[in-house]
XYZ file of C-alpha atoms in Angstrom:
496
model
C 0.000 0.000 0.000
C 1.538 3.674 -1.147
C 2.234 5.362 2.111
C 3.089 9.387 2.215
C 5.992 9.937 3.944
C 6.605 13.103 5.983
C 9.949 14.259 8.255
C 8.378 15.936 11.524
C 10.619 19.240 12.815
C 12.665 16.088 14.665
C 13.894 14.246 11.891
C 11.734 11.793 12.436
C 10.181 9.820 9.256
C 6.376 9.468 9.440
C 3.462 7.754 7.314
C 0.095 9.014 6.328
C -1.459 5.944 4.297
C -3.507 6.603 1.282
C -3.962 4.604 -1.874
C -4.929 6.114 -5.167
C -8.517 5.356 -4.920
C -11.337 5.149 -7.341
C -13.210 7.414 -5.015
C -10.521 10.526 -5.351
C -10.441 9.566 -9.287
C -14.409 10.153 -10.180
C -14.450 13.114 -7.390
C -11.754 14.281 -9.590
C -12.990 13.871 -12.994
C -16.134 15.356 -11.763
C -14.664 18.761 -10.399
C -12.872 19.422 -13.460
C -15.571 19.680 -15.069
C -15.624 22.831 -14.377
C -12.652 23.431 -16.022
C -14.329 21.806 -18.979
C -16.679 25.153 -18.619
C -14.280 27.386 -17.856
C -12.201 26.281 -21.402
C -15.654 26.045 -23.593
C -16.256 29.092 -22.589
C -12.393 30.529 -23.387
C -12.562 28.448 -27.320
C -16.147 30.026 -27.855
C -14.910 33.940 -27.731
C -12.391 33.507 -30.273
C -15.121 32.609 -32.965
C -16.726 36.460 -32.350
C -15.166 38.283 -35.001
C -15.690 41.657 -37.163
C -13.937 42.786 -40.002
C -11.231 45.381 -40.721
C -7.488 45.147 -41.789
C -4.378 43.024 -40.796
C -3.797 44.706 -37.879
C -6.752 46.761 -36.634
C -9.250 44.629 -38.817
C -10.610 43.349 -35.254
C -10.123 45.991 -32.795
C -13.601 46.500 -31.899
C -14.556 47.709 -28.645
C -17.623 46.044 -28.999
C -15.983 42.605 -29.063
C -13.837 43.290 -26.559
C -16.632 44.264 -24.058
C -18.372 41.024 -24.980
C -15.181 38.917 -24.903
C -14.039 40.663 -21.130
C -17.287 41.479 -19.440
C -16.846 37.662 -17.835
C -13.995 38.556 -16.573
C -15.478 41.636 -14.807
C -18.447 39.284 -13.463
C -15.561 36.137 -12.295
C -13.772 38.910 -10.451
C -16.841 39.318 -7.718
C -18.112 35.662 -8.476
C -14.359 34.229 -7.114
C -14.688 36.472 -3.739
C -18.269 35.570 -2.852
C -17.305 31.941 -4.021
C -14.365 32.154 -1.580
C -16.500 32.804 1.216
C -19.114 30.252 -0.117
C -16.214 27.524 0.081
C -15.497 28.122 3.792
C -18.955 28.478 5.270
C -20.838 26.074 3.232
C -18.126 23.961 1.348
C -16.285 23.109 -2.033
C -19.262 20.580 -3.015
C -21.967 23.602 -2.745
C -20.147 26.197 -4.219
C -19.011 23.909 -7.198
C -22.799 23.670 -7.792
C -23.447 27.217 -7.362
C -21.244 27.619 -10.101
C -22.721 25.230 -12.509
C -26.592 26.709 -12.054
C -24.706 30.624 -12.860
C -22.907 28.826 -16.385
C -26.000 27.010 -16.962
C -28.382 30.099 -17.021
C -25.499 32.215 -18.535
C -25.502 29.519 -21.800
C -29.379 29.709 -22.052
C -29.245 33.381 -21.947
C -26.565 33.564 -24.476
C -28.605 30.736 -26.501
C -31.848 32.573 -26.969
C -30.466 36.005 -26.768
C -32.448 38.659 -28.831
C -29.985 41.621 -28.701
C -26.801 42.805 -27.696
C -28.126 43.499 -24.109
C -28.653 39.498 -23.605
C -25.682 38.407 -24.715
C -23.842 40.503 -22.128
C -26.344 39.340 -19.476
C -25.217 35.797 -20.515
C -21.939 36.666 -20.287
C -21.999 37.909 -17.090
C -23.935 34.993 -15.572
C -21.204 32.924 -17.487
C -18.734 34.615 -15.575
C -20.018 34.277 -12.050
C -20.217 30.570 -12.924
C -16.433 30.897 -13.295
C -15.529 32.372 -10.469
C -17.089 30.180 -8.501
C -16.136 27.045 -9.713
C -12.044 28.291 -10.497
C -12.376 29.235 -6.821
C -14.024 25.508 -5.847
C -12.489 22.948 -7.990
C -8.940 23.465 -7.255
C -9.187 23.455 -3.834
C -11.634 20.967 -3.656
C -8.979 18.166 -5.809
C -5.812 19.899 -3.825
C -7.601 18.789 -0.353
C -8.969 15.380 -1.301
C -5.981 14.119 -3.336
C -2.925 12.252 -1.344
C 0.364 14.139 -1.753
C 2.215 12.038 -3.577
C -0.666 12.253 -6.487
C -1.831 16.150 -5.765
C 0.036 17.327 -8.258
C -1.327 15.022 -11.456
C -4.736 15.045 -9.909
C -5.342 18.930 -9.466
C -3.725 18.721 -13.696
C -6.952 17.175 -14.695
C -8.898 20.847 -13.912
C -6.183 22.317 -16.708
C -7.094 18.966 -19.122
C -10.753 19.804 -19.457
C -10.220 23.341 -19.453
C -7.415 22.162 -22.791
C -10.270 19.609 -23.800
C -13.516 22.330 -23.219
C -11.120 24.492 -25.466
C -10.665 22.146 -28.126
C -14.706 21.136 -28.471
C -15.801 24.735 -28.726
C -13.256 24.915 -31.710
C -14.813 21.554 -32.923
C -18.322 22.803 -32.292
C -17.329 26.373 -33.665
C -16.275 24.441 -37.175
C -19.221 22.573 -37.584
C -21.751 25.282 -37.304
C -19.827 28.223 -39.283
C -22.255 27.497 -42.200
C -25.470 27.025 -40.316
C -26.892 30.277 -40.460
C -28.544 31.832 -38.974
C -28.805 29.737 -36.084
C -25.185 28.291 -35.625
C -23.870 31.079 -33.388
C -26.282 29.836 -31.079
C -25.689 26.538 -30.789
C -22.319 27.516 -30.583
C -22.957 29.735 -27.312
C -25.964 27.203 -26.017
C -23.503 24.315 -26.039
C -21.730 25.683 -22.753
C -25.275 24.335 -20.688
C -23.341 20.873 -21.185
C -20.477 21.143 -19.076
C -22.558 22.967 -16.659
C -25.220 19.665 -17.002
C -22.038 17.570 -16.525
C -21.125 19.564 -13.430
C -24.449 19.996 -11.527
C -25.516 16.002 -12.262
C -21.878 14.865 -11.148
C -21.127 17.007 -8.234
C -24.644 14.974 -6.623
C -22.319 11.424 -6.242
C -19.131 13.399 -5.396
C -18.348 13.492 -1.347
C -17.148 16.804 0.177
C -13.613 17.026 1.453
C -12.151 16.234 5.104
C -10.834 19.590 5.949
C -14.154 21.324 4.816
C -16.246 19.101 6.990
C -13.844 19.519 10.314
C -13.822 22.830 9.081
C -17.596 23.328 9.673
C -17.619 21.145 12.928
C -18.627 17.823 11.083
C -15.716 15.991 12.326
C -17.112 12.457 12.492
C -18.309 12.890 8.432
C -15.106 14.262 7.927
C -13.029 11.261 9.235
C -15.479 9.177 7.768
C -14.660 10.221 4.756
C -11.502 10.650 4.800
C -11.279 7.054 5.581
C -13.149 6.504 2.240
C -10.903 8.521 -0.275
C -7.976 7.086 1.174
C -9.052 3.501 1.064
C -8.178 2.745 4.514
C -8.861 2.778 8.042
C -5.807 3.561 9.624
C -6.011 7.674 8.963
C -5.860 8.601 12.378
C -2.648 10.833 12.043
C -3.778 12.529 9.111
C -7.039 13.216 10.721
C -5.263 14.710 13.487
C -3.244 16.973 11.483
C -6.053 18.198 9.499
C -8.307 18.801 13.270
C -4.836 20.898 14.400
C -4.913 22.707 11.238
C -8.425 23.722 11.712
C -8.170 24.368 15.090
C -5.728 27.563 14.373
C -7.749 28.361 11.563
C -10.878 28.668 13.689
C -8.761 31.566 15.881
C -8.473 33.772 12.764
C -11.729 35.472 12.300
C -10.804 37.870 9.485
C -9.000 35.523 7.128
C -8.319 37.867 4.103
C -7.129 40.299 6.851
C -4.755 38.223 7.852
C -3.612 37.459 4.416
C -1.305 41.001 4.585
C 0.887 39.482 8.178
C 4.420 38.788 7.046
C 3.994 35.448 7.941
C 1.506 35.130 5.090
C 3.713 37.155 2.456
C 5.241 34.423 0.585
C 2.074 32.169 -0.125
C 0.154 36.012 -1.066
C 2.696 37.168 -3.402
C 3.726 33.520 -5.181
C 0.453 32.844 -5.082
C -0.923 36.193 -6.861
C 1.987 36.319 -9.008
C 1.806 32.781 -10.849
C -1.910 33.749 -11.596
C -1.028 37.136 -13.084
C 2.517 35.655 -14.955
C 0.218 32.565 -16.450
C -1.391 35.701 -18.495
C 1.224 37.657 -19.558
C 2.824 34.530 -21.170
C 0.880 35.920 -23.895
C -1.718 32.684 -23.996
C -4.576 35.198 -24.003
C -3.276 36.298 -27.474
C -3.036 33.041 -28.840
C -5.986 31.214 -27.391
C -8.670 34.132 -27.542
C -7.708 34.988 -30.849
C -6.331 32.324 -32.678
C -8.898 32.424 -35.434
C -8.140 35.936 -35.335
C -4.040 35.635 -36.172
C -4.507 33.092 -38.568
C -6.913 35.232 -40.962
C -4.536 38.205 -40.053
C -1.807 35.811 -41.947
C -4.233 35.535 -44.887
C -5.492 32.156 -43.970
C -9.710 32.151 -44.837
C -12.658 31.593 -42.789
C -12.413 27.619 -42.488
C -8.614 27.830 -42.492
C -8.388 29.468 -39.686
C -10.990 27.856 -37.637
C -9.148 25.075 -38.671
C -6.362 25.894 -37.826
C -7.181 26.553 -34.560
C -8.189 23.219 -34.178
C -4.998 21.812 -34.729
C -3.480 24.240 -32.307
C -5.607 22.956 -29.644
C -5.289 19.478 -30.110
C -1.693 19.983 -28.861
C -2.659 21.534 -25.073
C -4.811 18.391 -24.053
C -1.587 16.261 -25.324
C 0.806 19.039 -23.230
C -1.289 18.527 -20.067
C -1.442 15.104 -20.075
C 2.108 14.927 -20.303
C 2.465 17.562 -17.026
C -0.046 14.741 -15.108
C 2.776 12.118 -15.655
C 5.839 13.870 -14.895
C 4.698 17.314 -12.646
C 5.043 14.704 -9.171
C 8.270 13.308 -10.892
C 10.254 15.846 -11.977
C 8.710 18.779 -10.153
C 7.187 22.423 -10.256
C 9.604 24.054 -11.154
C 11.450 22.142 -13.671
C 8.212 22.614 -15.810
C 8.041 26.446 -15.450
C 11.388 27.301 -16.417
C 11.740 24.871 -19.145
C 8.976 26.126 -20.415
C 9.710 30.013 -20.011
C 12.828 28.810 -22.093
C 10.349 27.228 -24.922
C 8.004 30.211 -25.233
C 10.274 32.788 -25.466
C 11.956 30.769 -28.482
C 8.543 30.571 -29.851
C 6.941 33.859 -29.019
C 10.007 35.552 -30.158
C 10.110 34.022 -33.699
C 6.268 34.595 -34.812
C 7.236 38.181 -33.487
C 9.969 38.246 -36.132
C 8.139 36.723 -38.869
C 5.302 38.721 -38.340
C 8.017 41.983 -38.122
C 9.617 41.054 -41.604
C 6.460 39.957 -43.492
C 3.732 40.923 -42.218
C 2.628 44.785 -43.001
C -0.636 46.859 -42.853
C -2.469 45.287 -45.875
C -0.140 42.507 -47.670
C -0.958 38.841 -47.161
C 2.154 36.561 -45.684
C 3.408 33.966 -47.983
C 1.903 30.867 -47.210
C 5.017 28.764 -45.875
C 5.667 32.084 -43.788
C 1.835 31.256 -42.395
C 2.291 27.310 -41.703
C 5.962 27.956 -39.997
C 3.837 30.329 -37.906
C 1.356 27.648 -36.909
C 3.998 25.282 -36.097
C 5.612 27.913 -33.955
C 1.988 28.363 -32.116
C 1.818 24.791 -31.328
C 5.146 24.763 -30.207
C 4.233 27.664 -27.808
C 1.076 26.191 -26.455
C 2.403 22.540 -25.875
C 4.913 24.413 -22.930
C 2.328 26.270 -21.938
C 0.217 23.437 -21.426
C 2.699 21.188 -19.117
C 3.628 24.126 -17.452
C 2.355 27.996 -16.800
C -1.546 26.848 -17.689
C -2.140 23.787 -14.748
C 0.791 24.654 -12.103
C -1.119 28.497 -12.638
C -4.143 26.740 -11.048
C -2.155 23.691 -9.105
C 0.561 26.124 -7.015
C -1.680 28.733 -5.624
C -4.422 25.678 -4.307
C -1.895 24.139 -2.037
C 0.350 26.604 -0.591
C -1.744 28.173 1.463
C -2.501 26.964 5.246
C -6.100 26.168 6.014
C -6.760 29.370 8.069
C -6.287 31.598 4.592
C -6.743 28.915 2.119
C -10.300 30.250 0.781
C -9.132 33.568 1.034
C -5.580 33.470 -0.239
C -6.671 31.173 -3.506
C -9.239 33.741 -3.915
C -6.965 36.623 -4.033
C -4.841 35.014 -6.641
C -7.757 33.713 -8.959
C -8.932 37.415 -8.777
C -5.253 38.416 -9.932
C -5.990 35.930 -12.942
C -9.259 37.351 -14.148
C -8.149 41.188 -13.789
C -5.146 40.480 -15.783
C -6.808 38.575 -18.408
C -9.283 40.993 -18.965
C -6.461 43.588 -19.212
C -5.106 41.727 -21.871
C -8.455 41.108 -23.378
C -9.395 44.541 -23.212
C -6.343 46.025 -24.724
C -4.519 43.104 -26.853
C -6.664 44.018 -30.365
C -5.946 48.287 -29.539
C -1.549 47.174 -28.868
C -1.870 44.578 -31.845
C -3.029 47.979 -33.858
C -0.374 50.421 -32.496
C 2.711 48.483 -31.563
C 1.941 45.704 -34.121
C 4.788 42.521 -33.908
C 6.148 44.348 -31.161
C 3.201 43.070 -28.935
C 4.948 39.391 -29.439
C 8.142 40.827 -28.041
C 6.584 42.608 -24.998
C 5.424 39.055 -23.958
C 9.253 37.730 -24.485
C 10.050 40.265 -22.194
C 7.577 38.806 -19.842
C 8.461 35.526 -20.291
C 12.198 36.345 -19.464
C 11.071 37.900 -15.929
C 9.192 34.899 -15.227
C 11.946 32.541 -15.717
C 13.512 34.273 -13.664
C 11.103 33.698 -10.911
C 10.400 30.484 -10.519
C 13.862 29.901 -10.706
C 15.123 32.036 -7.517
C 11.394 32.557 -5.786
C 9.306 29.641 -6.611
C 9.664 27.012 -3.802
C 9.422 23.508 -4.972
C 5.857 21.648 -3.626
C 6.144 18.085 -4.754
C 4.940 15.479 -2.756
C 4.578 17.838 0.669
C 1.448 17.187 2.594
C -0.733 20.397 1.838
C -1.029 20.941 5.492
C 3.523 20.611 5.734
C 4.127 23.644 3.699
C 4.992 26.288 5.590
C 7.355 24.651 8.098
C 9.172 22.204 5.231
C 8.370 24.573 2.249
C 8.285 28.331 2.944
C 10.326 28.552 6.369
C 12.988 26.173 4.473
C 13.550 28.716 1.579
C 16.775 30.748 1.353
C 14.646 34.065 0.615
C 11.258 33.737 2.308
C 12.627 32.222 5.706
C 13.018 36.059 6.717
C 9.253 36.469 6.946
C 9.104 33.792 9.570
C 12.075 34.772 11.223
C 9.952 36.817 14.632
C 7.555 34.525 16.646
C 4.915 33.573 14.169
C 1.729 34.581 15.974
C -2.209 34.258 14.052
C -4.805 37.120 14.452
C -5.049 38.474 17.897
C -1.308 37.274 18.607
C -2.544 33.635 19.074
C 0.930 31.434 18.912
C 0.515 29.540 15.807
C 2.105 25.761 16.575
C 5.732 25.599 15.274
C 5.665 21.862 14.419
C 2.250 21.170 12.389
C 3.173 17.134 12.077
C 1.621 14.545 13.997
C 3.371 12.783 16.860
């Protein structure tokens, strides 16, 4: 039987014993479901186009409104939803989520005028932010260390795999007029089906039930995801953790103590550099580039199809190796990739790409090649650690809080870039692929000399043999760590 083994402030080795069980797999598969929203949703805004030239032929701040406005509406829907998660649970607020997408697709389905569609969108985007706030947390807190990493992965695979059927589904009704923009936006209800049917079988996690004072449910189940009985000392950590959590009444206050730096600014910073790899430009507008290279209508639908084939393939490969090889391997590799990538469309777009001429078309297939090569590091890297780092480094008393501050970070940045990619593709042209590089460069950077290493550490073990263990962040635990109200927080959070 896998065991997880932990090293207690001591030195000495303990066991938490959890197998890989069938229960944590469907509860899984499940909860990303709402990533499977989250990425229909994200393939389905690329197909709203209107017409100008190469450069500016899109900038529209029409579409731009109807592309960000989610984002505006995921912003408030991830800080309610992080206050939904700790009073009433992941499980609820998971289904809160799915009822918002499901009303936002039938709104966006039957819409009549502009005014509906941006009602749609906004009940879209409260789905969102509920569920990105839910479903990480919820697979980071019933998954056994060892397999956390792979696990939480599967959110980023359906959000790869929601991606790639809106693309399919976008194809296939191009020529249906004048109905086939609605099926197009009435398709998100499925996911949201898929999520609100599922989330009925799927149990709620340990630490939300002790959380709430359930602590008999809670070891009960705990003792069912991990496939055994013998979960006493994990229980026990978990009932410590909550214990100091309960003495912090004003978690997101308590979010700005030194002690909680580290987890706030990694946390929020990973969210906001997963944007400004420049994926928004890609993914949002892919249809968009290709035509801009002189590729037609199906072309460039289908070419965005192929493109998105290759971040499902990415992401599986990240679900294999991320609790092998690490967190941080992944980013930086990656950084490495996209800048290569990024850097050479930027050129080729630079050289042969001007206000009104059309790009030779070996210019336009090297280009698409280069895209794929871009997304595939995205997509075992920056895209599911984005989501998988901030939803276990944070300690149970600002879990909810803290993962909420950096989702929030995430949706204001990507409507920034939503919001103003089309207007700095019309001024600063290729030079928009370059500002990215830039990005990318800084962000190498960072998860090489900032970014802790996770892999394999107990959710619950991560400040004392994570952030107190780090050559820069140590300093902000370096006074007597005290919780709200100068309550002594335990030094050693292992079980004896």
């Amino acid at each position: 039987m896998p065991e997880l083994t932990l090293v207690d402030g001591s030195g000495v080795r303990r066991d938490f014993p959890a197998k890989l069980t069938w229960q944590v797999i469907v509860c899984t598969v499940i909860a990303a479901c709402g990533g499977l929203m989250f990425g229909y949703d994200i393939g389905i805004s690329g197909s709203i186009k209107l017409k100008r030239n190469n450069y500016c032929k899109f900038s529209s701040q029409l579409l731009q409104l109807f592309t960000s406005s989610l984002y505006l509406a995921a912003i408030v829907g991830c800080f309610i939803g992080s206050i939904c998660c700790k009073k009433r649970g992941r499980k609820p607020t998971m289904q809160i989520a799915s009822v918002f997408f499901l009303g936002g697709a039938i709104l966006n389905a039957a819409a009549l005028n502009i005014g509906m569609l941006i009602a749609g969108r906004l009940c879209l985007g409260a789905g969102i932010g509920f569920g990105n706030q839910a479903v990480p947390l919820f697979i980071s807190e019933i998954a056994p260390a060892r397999y956390r990493g792979g696990l939480n992965l599967c959110f980023q695979l359906l959000i790869t795999i929601g991606i790639l059927t809106a693309n399919v589904v976008n194809y296939a009704t191009s020529k249906l007029h004048p109905y086939g923009w609605r099926i197009s936006l009435g398709g998100a209800a499925c996911p949201a089906l898929l999520l609100l049917l599922g989330s009925v079988m799927i149990v709620e996690t340990p630490t939300s039930l002790i959380e709430r004072g359930k602590n008999e449910e809670g070891l009960h189940t705990l003792k069912k995801i991990r496939g055994v009985d013998n979960v006493d000392k994990e229980y026990e950590e978990i009932s410590q953790a909550v214990e100091f959590s309960r003495q912090i009444k004003h978690p997101f206050k308590n979010l700005w103590k030194r002690s909680s730096r580290p987890q706030l600014v990694c946390g929020a910073l990973i969210q906001i550099f997963q944007q400004f790899t420049g994926i928004s430009v890609v993914m949002l507008y892919a249809p968009v580039l290709f035509q801009t290279m002189g590729l037609g209508e199906n072309a460039s639908l289908m070419s965005a199809l192929m493109t998105n084939t290759v971040k499902p393939i990415g992401t599986l490969f990240a679900i294999f190796v991320v609790d092998r090889f690490g967190r941080r391997a992944l980013l930086i590799e990656a950084a490495i990739q996209m800048f290569i990538s990024l850097g050479a469309i930027g050129v080729i777009l630079a050289v042969h790409l001007h206000s009104t001429n059309v790009v030779e078309k070996h210019y336009a297939v090297l280009v698409i090649v280069l895209v794929c090569v871009f997304l595939a590091g995205f997509a075992w890297s920056w895209g599911p650690l984005g989501w998988l780092i901030p939803s276990e480094i944070f300690p149970i008393e600002t879990r909810s809080a803290g993962f909420s501050v950096a989702v929030i970070m995430n949706f204001v940045f990507t409507f920034l870039v939503a919001q103003t990619f089309l207007t700095m593709l019309c001024h600063l042209r290729a030079g928009t692929f370059f500002l990215y590089c830039a990005m990318l460069a800084v962000m190498c950077l960072f998860a090489k000399y900032f970014l802790p290493e996770t892999k394999g550490v107990p959710i619950d073990e991560m400040v004392e043999r994570v952030w107190k263990q780090h050559w820069f962040w140590k300093r902000c635990y370096k006074d007597h760590d005290t919780g709200e109200g100068g309550l002594d927080k335990p030094k050693d959070n292992t079980i004896a």
